[in-house]
mmCIF file of C-alpha atoms and ligand atoms in Angstrom:
data_model
loop_
_atom_site.group_PDB
_atom_site.id
_atom_site.type_symbol
_atom_site.label_atom_id
_atom_site.label_comp_id
_atom_site.label_asym_id
_atom_site.label_seq_id
_atom_site.Cartn_x
_atom_site.Cartn_y
_atom_site.Cartn_z
ATOM 1 C CA MET A 411 0.000 0.000 0.000
ATOM 2 C CA LEU A 412 0.931 3.633 -0.263
ATOM 3 C CA GLN A 413 3.318 4.911 2.390
ATOM 4 C CA PHE A 414 2.727 8.276 3.985
ATOM 5 C CA ASN A 415 5.728 10.317 2.990
ATOM 6 C CA PRO A 416 5.434 13.958 4.073
ATOM 7 C CA GLU A 417 7.571 16.592 2.395
ATOM 8 C CA LEU A 418 7.507 20.332 1.894
ATOM 9 C CA ILE A 419 5.391 21.146 -1.137
ATOM 10 C CA ASN A 420 4.024 24.320 -2.691
ATOM 11 C CA LEU A 421 0.280 23.713 -2.625
ATOM 12 C CA ARG A 422 -0.365 26.466 -5.160
ATOM 13 C CA GLU A 423 1.954 24.768 -7.654
ATOM 14 C CA LEU A 424 0.350 21.358 -7.147
ATOM 15 C CA ILE A 425 -3.111 22.837 -7.699
ATOM 16 C CA ASP A 426 -1.980 24.686 -10.829
ATOM 17 C CA GLU A 427 -0.441 21.496 -12.251
ATOM 18 C CA ASN A 428 -3.668 19.572 -11.719
ATOM 19 C CA ILE A 429 -5.714 22.343 -13.285
ATOM 20 C CA SER A 430 -3.524 22.361 -16.402
ATOM 21 C CA ASP A 431 -3.587 18.559 -16.631
ATOM 22 C CA LEU A 432 -7.397 18.679 -16.718
ATOM 23 C CA ARG A 433 -7.662 21.727 -18.961
ATOM 24 C CA LEU A 434 -8.672 19.685 -22.007
ATOM 25 C CA SER A 435 -11.637 17.998 -20.368
ATOM 26 C CA SER A 436 -12.832 21.253 -18.826
ATOM 27 C CA LEU A 437 -12.523 23.051 -22.174
ATOM 28 C CA LYS A 438 -14.650 20.375 -23.835
ATOM 29 C CA LYS A 439 -17.485 21.343 -21.514
ATOM 30 C CA GLU A 440 -16.581 25.038 -21.573
ATOM 31 C CA ILE A 441 -16.064 24.943 -17.838
ATOM 32 C CA THR A 442 -13.914 27.660 -16.274
ATOM 33 C CA MET A 443 -11.425 26.336 -13.734
ATOM 34 C CA VAL A 444 -9.563 28.778 -11.536
ATOM 35 C CA SER A 445 -7.352 28.752 -8.490
ATOM 36 C CA VAL A 446 -7.483 31.677 -6.105
ATOM 37 C CA VAL A 447 -4.727 30.210 -3.940
ATOM 38 C CA ARG A 448 -1.947 32.641 -3.048
ATOM 39 C CA LYS A 449 1.305 32.252 -4.957
ATOM 40 C CA GLU A 450 3.441 30.787 -2.196
ATOM 41 C CA PHE A 451 1.642 28.195 -0.126
ATOM 42 C CA PRO A 452 4.111 25.849 1.547
ATOM 43 C CA VAL A 453 2.612 22.817 3.269
ATOM 44 C CA VAL A 454 4.058 19.620 4.656
ATOM 45 C CA ALA A 455 2.106 16.827 3.002
ATOM 46 C CA ASP A 456 2.452 13.662 0.973
ATOM 47 C CA LYS A 457 2.742 14.884 -2.597
ATOM 48 C CA ASN A 458 1.289 11.772 -4.277
ATOM 49 C CA MET A 459 -1.666 11.591 -1.925
ATOM 50 C CA THR A 460 -2.443 15.303 -2.099
ATOM 51 C CA ASN A 461 -2.145 15.109 -5.856
ATOM 52 C CA ALA A 462 -4.576 12.173 -6.032
ATOM 53 C CA ILE A 463 -7.066 13.964 -3.774
ATOM 54 C CA LEU A 464 -6.978 17.127 -5.894
ATOM 55 C CA ARG A 465 -7.213 15.216 -9.160
ATOM 56 C CA ASN A 466 -10.213 13.212 -7.977
ATOM 57 C CA LEU A 467 -12.046 16.269 -6.691
ATOM 58 C CA LEU A 468 -11.331 18.317 -9.812
ATOM 59 C CA ASN A 469 -12.287 15.419 -12.070
ATOM 60 C CA ASN A 470 -15.580 15.058 -10.246
ATOM 61 C CA ALA A 471 -16.204 18.802 -10.406
ATOM 62 C CA ILE A 472 -15.775 18.704 -14.202
ATOM 63 C CA LYS A 473 -17.796 15.528 -14.511
ATOM 64 C CA PHE A 474 -20.799 16.808 -12.542
ATOM 65 C CA THR A 475 -20.906 20.361 -13.869
ATOM 66 C CA ASN A 476 -22.942 21.381 -16.880
ATOM 67 C CA ARG A 477 -21.580 23.255 -19.888
ATOM 68 C CA SER A 478 -20.425 26.798 -19.126
ATOM 69 C CA GLY A 479 -20.204 26.168 -15.417
ATOM 70 C CA SER A 480 -17.252 27.058 -13.233
ATOM 71 C CA ILE A 481 -14.908 25.524 -10.686
ATOM 72 C CA LYS A 482 -12.937 27.397 -8.059
ATOM 73 C CA VAL A 483 -10.117 26.052 -5.896
ATOM 74 C CA ASN A 484 -9.098 27.826 -2.726
ATOM 75 C CA ALA A 485 -6.784 27.143 0.207
ATOM 76 C CA VAL A 486 -6.528 29.057 3.453
ATOM 77 C CA ASN A 487 -4.830 28.605 6.808
ATOM 78 C CA GLU A 488 -7.276 28.033 9.601
ATOM 79 C CA GLY A 489 -5.782 27.550 13.031
ATOM 80 C CA ASP A 490 -3.237 24.752 12.730
ATOM 81 C CA ALA A 491 -4.621 23.368 9.476
ATOM 82 C CA VAL A 492 -4.737 24.198 5.803
ATOM 83 C CA VAL A 493 -8.276 24.089 4.448
ATOM 84 C CA VAL A 494 -8.559 23.299 0.743
ATOM 85 C CA SER A 495 -11.840 23.609 -1.127
ATOM 86 C CA VAL A 496 -12.992 22.658 -4.594
ATOM 87 C CA LYS A 497 -16.236 24.407 -5.398
ATOM 88 C CA ASP A 498 -18.344 23.879 -8.496
ATOM 89 C CA THR A 499 -21.566 25.224 -9.972
ATOM 90 C CA GLY A 500 -22.671 21.712 -10.924
ATOM 91 C CA ILE A 501 -25.658 19.471 -10.438
ATOM 92 C CA GLY A 502 -25.168 19.016 -6.678
ATOM 93 C CA ILE A 503 -25.877 15.940 -4.552
ATOM 94 C CA ALA A 504 -29.022 14.712 -2.837
ATOM 95 C CA GLU A 505 -28.801 15.070 0.936
ATOM 96 C CA LYS A 506 -29.528 11.405 1.577
ATOM 97 C CA ALA A 507 -26.658 10.288 -0.684
ATOM 98 C CA ILE A 508 -23.988 12.313 1.112
ATOM 99 C CA PRO A 509 -23.158 9.843 3.926
ATOM 100 C CA ASP A 510 -22.634 7.065 1.331
ATOM 101 C CA LEU A 511 -20.092 9.013 -0.697
ATOM 102 C CA PHE A 512 -17.184 8.482 1.684
ATOM 103 C CA ARG A 513 -18.200 5.249 3.402
ATOM 104 C CA ILE A 514 -16.575 1.964 2.419
ATOM 105 C CA GLY A 515 -19.156 -0.726 1.702
ATOM 106 C CA THR A 516 -21.757 1.543 0.168
ATOM 107 C CA LYS A 517 -21.933 2.569 -3.437
ATOM 108 C CA TYR A 518 -23.323 5.725 -4.935
ATOM 109 C CA SER A 519 -22.334 6.625 -8.463
ATOM 110 C CA ARG A 520 -24.155 8.737 -11.048
ATOM 111 C CA PRO A 521 -23.208 9.311 -14.674
ATOM 112 C CA GLY A 522 -21.706 12.755 -15.343
ATOM 113 C CA THR A 523 -23.406 15.576 -17.241
ATOM 114 C CA ALA A 524 -21.794 14.264 -20.455
ATOM 115 C CA LYS A 525 -22.771 10.691 -19.486
ATOM 116 C CA GLU A 526 -19.287 9.909 -18.119
ATOM 117 C CA GLN A 527 -19.324 6.652 -16.168
ATOM 118 C CA GLY A 528 -17.592 5.974 -12.867
ATOM 119 C CA THR A 529 -16.826 3.371 -10.248
ATOM 120 C CA GLY A 530 -17.949 5.187 -7.115
ATOM 121 C CA LEU A 531 -14.506 4.758 -5.569
ATOM 122 C CA GLY A 532 -12.909 8.165 -6.068
ATOM 123 C CA LEU A 533 -14.201 9.858 -2.932
ATOM 124 C CA LYS A 534 -13.516 6.822 -0.757
ATOM 125 C CA ILE A 535 -9.895 6.971 -1.867
ATOM 126 C CA CYS A 536 -9.870 10.721 -1.199
ATOM 127 C CA LYS A 537 -11.107 10.143 2.331
ATOM 128 C CA GLU A 538 -8.521 7.439 2.919
ATOM 129 C CA PHE A 539 -5.668 9.701 1.771
ATOM 130 C CA VAL A 540 -6.974 12.752 3.624
ATOM 131 C CA GLU A 541 -7.174 10.743 6.849
ATOM 132 C CA MET A 542 -3.728 9.189 6.355
ATOM 133 C CA GLN A 543 -2.439 12.761 6.433
ATOM 134 C CA GLY A 544 -4.383 13.449 9.619
ATOM 135 C CA GLY A 545 -7.043 15.578 7.921
ATOM 136 C CA LYS A 546 -10.791 15.506 7.388
ATOM 137 C CA ILE A 547 -13.002 15.727 4.309
ATOM 138 C CA ARG A 548 -16.602 16.840 3.943
ATOM 139 C CA VAL A 549 -18.983 18.173 1.338
ATOM 140 C CA GLU A 550 -21.530 20.946 1.249
ATOM 141 C CA SER A 551 -23.975 20.399 -1.553
ATOM 142 C CA LYS A 552 -27.565 20.776 -2.636
ATOM 143 C CA PRO A 553 -29.179 19.450 -5.797
ATOM 144 C CA HIS A 554 -28.938 22.032 -8.610
ATOM 145 C CA SER A 555 -26.882 24.502 -6.612
ATOM 146 C CA GLY A 556 -23.391 23.112 -6.855
ATOM 147 C CA SER A 557 -21.028 21.320 -4.506
ATOM 148 C CA GLU A 558 -18.080 22.284 -2.379
ATOM 149 C CA PHE A 559 -15.662 19.569 -1.252
ATOM 150 C CA ILE A 560 -13.496 20.697 1.647
ATOM 151 C CA PHE A 561 -10.511 18.862 3.080
ATOM 152 C CA THR A 562 -7.873 19.739 5.631
ATOM 153 C CA ILE A 563 -4.155 19.128 5.894
ATOM 154 C CA PRO A 564 -2.785 19.540 9.426
ATOM 155 C CA ALA A 565 -0.139 22.272 9.320
ATOM 156 C CA SER A 566 2.527 20.028 10.817
ATOM 157 C CA GLY A 567 1.923 16.988 8.609
ATOM 158 C CA SER A 568 0.279 13.821 9.920
ATOM 159 C CA SER A 569 -1.512 13.559 13.240
ATOM 160 C CA GLU A 570 0.817 10.749 14.277
ATOM 161 C CA LYS A 571 3.833 12.944 13.718
ATOM 162 C CA ARG A 572 2.511 15.543 16.137
ATOM 163 C CA ASP A 573 2.237 13.169 19.082
HETATM 164 N N1 ADP B 714 -18.634 17.628 -7.571
HETATM 165 C C1 ADP B 714 -19.674 16.797 -7.555
HETATM 166 N N2 ADP B 714 -20.918 17.230 -7.905
HETATM 167 C C2 ADP B 714 -21.985 16.400 -7.877
HETATM 168 N N3 ADP B 714 -21.929 15.101 -7.540
HETATM 169 C C3 ADP B 714 -20.732 14.610 -7.181
HETATM 170 C C4 ADP B 714 -19.553 15.412 -7.178
HETATM 171 N N4 ADP B 714 -18.525 14.636 -6.776
HETATM 172 C C5 ADP B 714 -19.042 13.416 -6.538
HETATM 173 N N5 ADP B 714 -20.369 13.391 -6.782
HETATM 174 C C6 ADP B 714 -21.306 12.260 -6.601
HETATM 175 O O1 ADP B 714 -20.651 11.271 -5.819
HETATM 176 C C7 ADP B 714 -20.566 10.056 -6.561
HETATM 177 C C8 ADP B 714 -19.321 9.310 -6.155
HETATM 178 O O2 ADP B 714 -18.157 10.006 -6.568
HETATM 179 P P1 ADP B 714 -16.810 9.204 -6.760
HETATM 180 O O3 ADP B 714 -16.517 8.496 -5.484
HETATM 181 O O4 ADP B 714 -15.759 10.125 -7.268
HETATM 182 O O5 ADP B 714 -17.155 8.096 -7.839
HETATM 183 P P2 ADP B 714 -17.464 8.222 -9.415
HETATM 184 O O6 ADP B 714 -17.003 9.569 -9.880
HETATM 185 O O7 ADP B 714 -16.673 7.118 -10.008
HETATM 186 O O8 ADP B 714 -18.947 8.012 -9.561
HETATM 187 C C9 ADP B 714 -20.620 10.476 -7.996
HETATM 188 O O9 ADP B 714 -21.053 9.444 -8.847
HETATM 189 C C10 ADP B 714 -21.617 11.615 -7.946
HETATM 190 O O10 ADP B 714 -22.933 11.110 -7.922
HETATM 191 MG MG1 MG B 715 -15.128 10.370 -9.336
#
């Protein structure tokens, strides 16, 4: 399995890289994707895990947003954590489905707005990686009014490391 390997990374750079990697699929749906993260944002985190979390969340945002929608990524320091959010203007999620999204053993997967298919595993992996880094993930969403996925990275790396 993946080892937790914290290192100093520039979060802004990692977000920008993921946005450019997904530029083609967002352009196809005429979706605007922007980062409002400040230029220098050093965090201690596992680069591969953080990358996978961002890619999954951005992929979902593109997948579940209609043509001409928009996606905004932000990161702020809040107390001793970094709070990262991926917010879209997409189709949103039914309230009763939300607990199933992150829980192993349940499955909830809808086709995207361009009929893209999925496995229903992406968010479970996100949760796993977020928690391995000592963070938390949650979503704020309502049908037809977009979704915001929010995860935290403890400022000093993993929770185990802080003990
Ligand atoms: N940004 C989003 N907007 C609306 N629905 C979403 C979003 N992200 C995830 N979902 C819902 O959660 C489900 C599970 O997501 P995920 O675990 O990534 O699996 P998959 O994308 O393979 O279906 C999706 O099928 C979709 O119904
Ligand atoms: Mg997905």
